Amino acid sequence: MALEFSERIRRIASYPAAGGYAQNVPAVRLASNESPYPPLAEVREAIESALSTLNRYPDPSNSILRARLSDRYGVPVPRIAIGNGSCDILLAAGEALLEPGAEIVHAWPSFSVYPHLSAASGARAVTVPLDGDERHDLEAMLSEVTVATRLAIVCNPNNPTSTAVPLADIASFVGEVPPHVCVIVDEAYCEFNLLEDPDASIELLDSHPNLVLLRTFSKVHGLCGLRVGFALCGSEDLPRALDQVRQPFFCNALAQAAAAEALAHQDAVIDRVTRTVAERISVDERLRALGIEPADSQANFCWFHLSEDRDEQEVMSGLQERGVLVRGGTALGGEGALRVTYGTPEENERFLQALAEVL
Ligand SMILES: Cc1ncc(COP(=O)(O)O)c(C=O)c1O
């Protein structure tokens, strides 16, 4: 007899993970918006020194990491939440805030984990199309907020379209949203956003207890293999609720040690951002020379639509045959588009050459 699953399992779509992880063949991996740069030597040392105490459970309150985050960002420790990746915080926030009858508002196409929150909870998802420049349409999102809304998510810069909205627009959005609605601004890629200082949004927390800035060590810090993210919150309420719905030791000891050390190396963050932005400018120029118009990227990846006579799957397969892995837009809500992470100069060269051949 087949297993009888819960109703919600029928609603939850499987996460569209990128392929290639099980292969041993060296490939140019530009499909998951990872950092092409390996963890810093000091971060590796911190991981090594944490190895000898792996017979103990990790610190359940992530105290060293939260204290370092508090020093770095000027947000009090009780208003900082840690997660097993920032996805863990998103899913726990969905569990804490949503239920049948409640509503969640988010843009689409946006990060593929957001639809999971409504599916898992039975809440109604209100998805708002991006504007003509593939940016969040915050006015349209605001008009969808009702008494039933519990959560609104703004992904800035947006995955998969790479675009960002100015902080002033986010500030007015948060200023208009009623205080019972939790607003998560997902800033996984904020360090790569040159529209403004990535830390400028933190000031908004002081005047908006319902605001949450979601960040991660997976992207600019290059630690996605360890799974650690954090949320800077406008009040202590959400961190407390997240801990109620999660297992106690959600962030492992190596991840805590690595993330705490990574924070001490802001010079490396600046260096990586500089290198990524240089690649962003050069790859986008070369794409334009191929007749492709990429979206205005403020992230570590680009997003572009193929011409109508091109088949997304065929282009992806052509790139894969040449050892280059990218993401197809269909799985991400944008049929006929490709999302490509900026890699090292050598990786980008291989991608551009392969693309020119395929097209
Ligand atoms: C917009 C956005 N938010 C959150 C995440 C999750 O990051 P992690 O769970 O690795 O911290 C990603 C990962 O790709 C992302 O693109």
Coordinates of C-alpha atoms and ligand atoms in Angstrom, one line a residue:
M1 CA 0.0 0.0 0.0
A2 CA 1.3 3.4 -0.9
L3 CA 2.2 5.9 1.9
E4 CA -0.5 8.4 2.7
F5 CA 0.9 11.9 2.7
S6 CA -0.5 15.0 4.2
E7 CA -2.6 17.4 2.1
R8 CA 0.2 20.0 2.1
I9 CA 2.6 17.6 0.4
R10 CA 0.4 17.8 -2.7
R11 CA 0.7 21.6 -2.7
I12 CA 4.5 21.9 -2.2
A13 CA 6.4 21.9 -5.5
S14 CA 9.9 20.4 -5.4
Y15 CA 12.7 23.1 -5.3
P16 CA 14.1 23.5 -8.8
A17 CA 17.8 22.8 -7.8
A18 CA 20.5 23.3 -10.4
G19 CA 22.1 20.1 -11.7
G20 CA 25.8 19.1 -11.9
Y21 CA 26.5 18.6 -8.2
A22 CA 26.9 14.9 -8.5
Q23 CA 29.3 15.0 -11.4
N24 CA 33.0 14.7 -11.0
V25 CA 33.8 16.3 -14.4
P26 CA 35.2 19.8 -14.0
A27 CA 32.5 22.2 -15.2
V28 CA 32.1 25.9 -15.3
R29 CA 29.4 26.2 -12.6
L30 CA 27.4 29.4 -13.2
A31 CA 24.0 28.0 -12.3
S32 CA 23.6 28.7 -8.5
N33 CA 24.9 32.2 -7.9
E34 CA 27.7 30.9 -5.8
S35 CA 31.0 32.7 -5.2
P36 CA 33.8 31.5 -7.5
Y37 CA 36.3 32.3 -4.8
P38 CA 37.1 29.7 -2.1
P39 CA 36.8 30.4 1.6
L40 CA 39.6 32.6 3.1
A41 CA 42.6 30.9 4.7
E42 CA 41.6 32.4 8.1
V43 CA 38.1 31.0 7.7
R44 CA 39.5 27.6 7.0
E45 CA 41.6 27.8 10.1
A46 CA 38.6 28.7 12.2
I47 CA 36.8 25.7 10.8
E48 CA 39.7 23.4 11.6
S49 CA 40.0 24.6 15.1
A50 CA 36.2 23.9 15.6
L51 CA 36.7 20.3 14.4
S52 CA 38.1 19.0 17.7
T53 CA 34.9 19.8 19.6
L54 CA 32.4 18.2 17.2
N55 CA 31.6 15.6 19.9
R56 CA 29.6 18.5 21.5
Y57 CA 26.4 20.0 20.2
P58 CA 26.8 23.5 18.8
D59 CA 25.9 26.6 20.8
P60 CA 22.1 26.7 20.4
S61 CA 22.0 30.5 20.8
N62 CA 24.8 31.1 18.3
S63 CA 26.1 33.6 20.8
I64 CA 29.6 34.4 19.4
L65 CA 28.2 34.8 15.9
R66 CA 25.3 37.0 17.0
A67 CA 27.6 39.2 19.1
R68 CA 29.9 39.7 16.1
L69 CA 27.0 40.5 13.9
S70 CA 25.7 42.9 16.5
D71 CA 29.1 44.7 16.5
R72 CA 29.3 44.7 12.7
Y73 CA 25.8 46.0 12.0
G74 CA 24.9 47.9 15.2
V75 CA 21.7 45.8 15.8
P76 CA 21.1 44.5 19.4
V77 CA 21.8 40.7 19.8
P78 CA 18.1 39.8 20.7
R79 CA 17.0 41.3 17.3
I80 CA 19.4 39.0 15.3
A81 CA 18.3 35.5 14.1
I82 CA 20.6 32.9 12.7
G83 CA 19.6 30.2 10.2
N84 CA 20.8 27.1 8.6
G85 CA 21.2 29.2 5.5
S86 CA 18.8 32.2 5.0
C87 CA 16.3 29.7 3.5
D88 CA 15.9 28.2 6.9
I89 CA 14.9 31.6 8.2
L90 CA 12.4 32.1 5.3
L91 CA 10.8 28.7 5.9
A92 CA 10.6 29.2 9.6
A93 CA 9.1 32.7 9.2
G94 CA 6.4 31.1 6.9
E95 CA 5.7 28.6 9.6
A96 CA 5.5 31.2 12.3
L97 CA 3.4 33.8 10.5
L98 CA 1.2 31.9 7.9
E99 CA -1.8 29.6 8.1
P100 CA -5.0 29.0 6.1
G101 CA -6.8 32.3 5.8
A102 CA -3.6 34.4 5.9
E103 CA -2.0 36.0 2.9
I104 CA 1.6 36.4 1.7
V105 CA 2.5 39.0 -1.0
H106 CA 5.6 38.7 -3.1
A107 CA 6.8 39.5 -6.6
W108 CA 7.1 37.0 -9.4
P109 CA 9.5 36.0 -10.9
S110 CA 11.4 36.1 -7.7
F111 CA 13.2 33.6 -5.5
S112 CA 11.9 30.1 -6.0
V113 CA 11.6 29.4 -2.3
Y114 CA 8.9 32.0 -1.7
P115 CA 6.0 29.9 -3.2
H116 CA 6.9 27.2 -0.8
L117 CA 5.8 29.3 2.2
S118 CA 2.2 29.6 1.0
A119 CA 2.1 25.9 -0.2
A120 CA 3.4 24.6 3.1
S121 CA 1.1 26.7 5.3
G122 CA -2.1 26.8 3.2
A123 CA -1.9 30.6 3.2
R124 CA -3.0 32.5 0.0
A125 CA -0.1 33.6 -2.2
V126 CA -0.6 37.0 -3.9
T127 CA 2.0 37.2 -6.6
V128 CA 2.7 40.6 -8.2
P129 CA 4.3 40.8 -11.6
L130 CA 7.6 42.7 -12.0
D131 CA 7.5 46.0 -13.9
G132 CA 8.7 46.5 -17.5
D133 CA 12.3 46.7 -16.3
E134 CA 11.9 43.4 -14.4
R135 CA 12.1 45.3 -11.1
H136 CA 9.7 44.9 -8.1
D137 CA 6.6 47.0 -8.6
L138 CA 6.3 48.2 -5.0
E139 CA 3.1 50.3 -5.6
A140 CA 1.3 47.3 -7.0
M141 CA 2.5 45.1 -4.1
L142 CA 1.3 47.7 -1.6
S143 CA -2.2 47.7 -3.2
E144 CA -2.4 43.9 -2.6
V145 CA -1.8 44.3 1.1
T146 CA -5.0 43.5 3.1
V147 CA -6.0 42.8 6.7
A148 CA -5.3 39.2 6.0
T149 CA -1.7 39.9 4.9
R150 CA 0.9 38.6 7.4
L151 CA 4.0 38.6 5.3
A152 CA 5.4 40.6 2.3
I153 CA 8.7 39.8 0.8
V154 CA 10.8 42.1 -1.3
C155 CA 13.9 40.5 -2.9
N156 CA 16.4 43.3 -3.4
P157 CA 18.4 42.7 -5.6
N158 CA 15.9 40.3 -7.1
N159 CA 16.7 36.7 -7.9
P160 CA 16.4 35.7 -10.8
T161 CA 16.2 39.0 -12.6
S162 CA 19.3 40.7 -10.9
T163 CA 17.6 44.1 -10.7
A164 CA 17.3 46.3 -7.6
V165 CA 14.9 49.0 -6.5
P166 CA 16.2 52.1 -4.7
L167 CA 16.2 52.1 -0.9
A168 CA 14.0 55.2 -0.9
D169 CA 11.2 53.2 -2.6
I170 CA 11.6 50.4 0.0
A171 CA 11.5 53.0 2.8
S172 CA 8.2 54.3 1.5
F173 CA 6.8 50.8 1.0
V174 CA 7.7 49.9 4.6
G175 CA 6.3 53.2 5.7
E176 CA 2.9 52.4 4.1
V177 CA 2.5 48.8 5.0
P178 CA 0.4 48.3 8.2
P179 CA 2.4 47.3 11.3
H180 CA 0.7 43.9 11.6
V181 CA 2.5 42.8 8.3
C182 CA 6.0 41.4 8.6
V183 CA 8.1 42.8 5.7
I184 CA 11.1 40.7 4.8
V185 CA 13.6 42.4 2.5
D186 CA 15.7 39.6 1.2
E187 CA 19.2 41.1 0.8
A188 CA 21.1 37.9 -0.1
Y189 CA 22.9 39.9 -2.9
C190 CA 23.0 43.4 -1.3
E191 CA 26.8 43.6 -1.2
F192 CA 26.9 43.6 -5.0
N193 CA 24.3 46.4 -5.3
L194 CA 26.0 49.6 -6.3
L195 CA 22.8 51.7 -6.2
E196 CA 23.6 52.5 -2.6
D197 CA 25.5 51.6 0.6
P198 CA 24.4 48.0 1.3
D199 CA 24.1 48.9 5.0
A200 CA 21.9 51.9 4.5
S201 CA 18.7 49.8 4.9
I202 CA 19.7 48.9 8.5
E203 CA 18.6 52.4 9.7
L204 CA 15.0 51.5 8.7
L205 CA 15.0 48.9 11.5
D206 CA 14.9 51.5 14.2
S207 CA 11.6 53.0 13.0
H208 CA 9.9 49.7 11.8
P209 CA 9.6 46.9 14.3
N210 CA 7.9 44.8 11.6
L211 CA 10.9 44.9 9.2
V212 CA 13.4 42.1 8.7
L213 CA 16.6 42.3 6.6
L214 CA 17.5 38.8 5.5
R215 CA 21.2 38.2 4.7
T216 CA 23.5 35.3 4.1
F217 CA 27.1 34.0 4.2
S218 CA 26.4 32.0 1.1
K219 CA 27.1 34.6 -1.6
V220 CA 29.8 37.3 -1.1
H221 CA 31.4 35.3 1.8
G222 CA 31.5 32.1 -0.3
L223 CA 30.3 29.8 2.5
C224 CA 27.1 28.3 0.9
G225 CA 28.5 24.8 1.5
L226 CA 28.2 25.3 5.2
R227 CA 24.7 26.8 5.3
V228 CA 24.5 29.9 7.4
G229 CA 22.4 33.0 7.1
F230 CA 21.0 35.7 9.4
A231 CA 18.2 38.2 9.9
L232 CA 18.5 41.7 11.3
C233 CA 15.1 42.4 12.8
G234 CA 13.2 45.5 13.9
S235 CA 12.0 43.8 17.0
E236 CA 12.7 40.7 19.1
D237 CA 9.4 39.1 18.2
L238 CA 10.5 37.3 15.0
P239 CA 13.8 35.8 16.3
R240 CA 11.8 34.4 19.3
A241 CA 9.1 32.9 17.1
L242 CA 11.6 31.4 14.7
D243 CA 13.2 29.6 17.6
Q244 CA 9.8 28.2 18.6
V245 CA 9.2 26.5 15.3
R246 CA 12.7 25.1 14.6
Q247 CA 14.8 22.3 15.9
P248 CA 17.2 23.4 18.6
F249 CA 20.6 23.0 17.0
F250 CA 19.8 24.3 13.5
C251 CA 23.2 25.9 12.9
N252 CA 26.2 23.6 13.0
A253 CA 29.4 24.4 14.9
L254 CA 31.6 24.7 11.8
A255 CA 29.2 27.1 10.2
Q256 CA 29.1 29.3 13.3
A257 CA 32.9 29.4 13.6
A258 CA 33.4 30.1 9.9
A259 CA 30.8 32.9 9.7
A260 CA 32.1 34.6 12.9
E261 CA 35.6 34.6 11.4
A262 CA 34.4 35.7 7.9
L263 CA 32.9 38.9 9.5
A264 CA 36.3 40.0 10.5
H265 CA 37.5 40.2 6.9
Q266 CA 35.5 43.1 5.4
D267 CA 38.5 43.9 3.2
A268 CA 37.9 40.6 1.4
V269 CA 34.3 41.4 0.9
I270 CA 35.2 44.7 -0.8
D271 CA 37.8 42.9 -2.9
R272 CA 35.3 40.2 -4.0
V273 CA 32.6 42.8 -4.8
T274 CA 35.2 44.8 -6.8
R275 CA 36.2 41.8 -8.8
T276 CA 32.6 40.7 -9.4
V277 CA 31.5 44.1 -10.5
A278 CA 34.4 44.3 -13.0
E279 CA 33.3 40.9 -14.4
R280 CA 29.7 42.2 -14.5
I281 CA 30.6 45.2 -16.6
S282 CA 32.8 43.1 -19.0
V283 CA 30.4 40.2 -19.4
D284 CA 27.4 42.5 -19.9
E285 CA 29.3 44.4 -22.6
R286 CA 30.2 41.1 -24.4
L287 CA 26.6 40.0 -24.2
R288 CA 25.5 43.2 -25.8
A289 CA 28.0 42.6 -28.6
L290 CA 26.2 39.3 -29.2
G291 CA 22.9 41.2 -29.6
I292 CA 21.7 40.2 -26.1
E293 CA 20.3 42.9 -23.7
P294 CA 20.9 41.8 -20.1
A295 CA 18.8 43.3 -17.2
D296 CA 20.5 46.0 -15.2
S297 CA 22.3 43.7 -12.7
Q298 CA 23.0 44.8 -9.2
A299 CA 23.9 41.2 -8.2
N300 CA 26.5 38.5 -8.9
F301 CA 24.6 37.2 -11.8
C302 CA 23.0 38.3 -15.0
W303 CA 19.6 37.7 -16.5
F304 CA 18.7 37.9 -20.2
H305 CA 16.0 36.8 -22.6
L306 CA 16.9 34.8 -25.6
S307 CA 15.5 35.9 -29.0
E308 CA 12.2 34.2 -29.8
D309 CA 13.7 31.8 -32.4
R310 CA 15.9 30.3 -29.7
D311 CA 14.9 27.4 -27.6
E312 CA 16.0 27.9 -23.9
Q313 CA 16.5 24.1 -23.4
E314 CA 18.6 23.8 -26.6
V315 CA 20.8 26.7 -25.6
M316 CA 21.3 25.2 -22.1
S317 CA 22.1 21.8 -23.5
G318 CA 24.6 23.4 -26.0
L319 CA 26.3 25.2 -23.1
Q320 CA 26.3 22.1 -21.0
E321 CA 27.9 20.0 -23.8
R322 CA 30.7 22.7 -23.7
G323 CA 31.1 22.2 -19.9
V324 CA 29.2 25.3 -18.9
L325 CA 26.2 25.1 -16.4
V326 CA 23.7 27.9 -16.3
R327 CA 20.1 28.2 -15.1
G328 CA 17.2 28.2 -17.6
G329 CA 14.5 30.8 -16.9
T330 CA 11.5 28.4 -17.1
A331 CA 12.3 26.8 -13.8
L332 CA 12.6 30.2 -12.3
G333 CA 9.4 31.8 -13.6
G334 CA 10.8 33.4 -16.7
E335 CA 10.4 31.2 -19.8
G336 CA 13.0 31.9 -22.6
A337 CA 15.5 33.6 -20.3
L338 CA 18.9 32.5 -18.8
R339 CA 20.3 33.3 -15.4
V340 CA 24.1 33.2 -15.4
T341 CA 26.4 33.7 -12.4
Y342 CA 29.4 35.9 -13.0
G343 CA 32.4 33.6 -12.3
T344 CA 36.2 34.2 -12.6
P345 CA 37.5 35.9 -15.7
E346 CA 38.5 32.5 -17.1
E347 CA 35.0 30.9 -16.4
N348 CA 33.3 33.9 -18.0
E349 CA 35.4 33.6 -21.0
R350 CA 34.5 30.0 -21.4
F351 CA 30.8 30.9 -21.0
L352 CA 30.9 33.7 -23.5
Q353 CA 32.8 31.5 -26.1
A354 CA 30.4 28.7 -25.6
L355 CA 27.4 31.0 -25.9
A356 CA 28.7 32.5 -29.1
E357 CA 29.2 29.0 -30.6
V358 CA 25.7 27.9 -29.5
L359 CA 24.0 31.0 -30.9
Ligands
LIG1 C1 17.2 35.8 -3.0 C2 17.8 34.6 -2.2 N1 17.5 34.6 -0.9 C3 18.0 33.6 -0.2 C4 18.8 32.6 -0.7 C5 19.2 31.5 0.1 O1 20.5 31.5 0.5 P1 21.0 30.6 1.7 O2 19.9 29.7 2.2 O3 22.1 29.8 1.1 O4 21.5 31.5 2.7 C6 19.1 32.6 -2.1 C7 20.0 31.6 -2.6 O5 20.2 31.5 -3.8 C8 18.6 33.7 -2.8 O6 18.9 33.8 -4.1

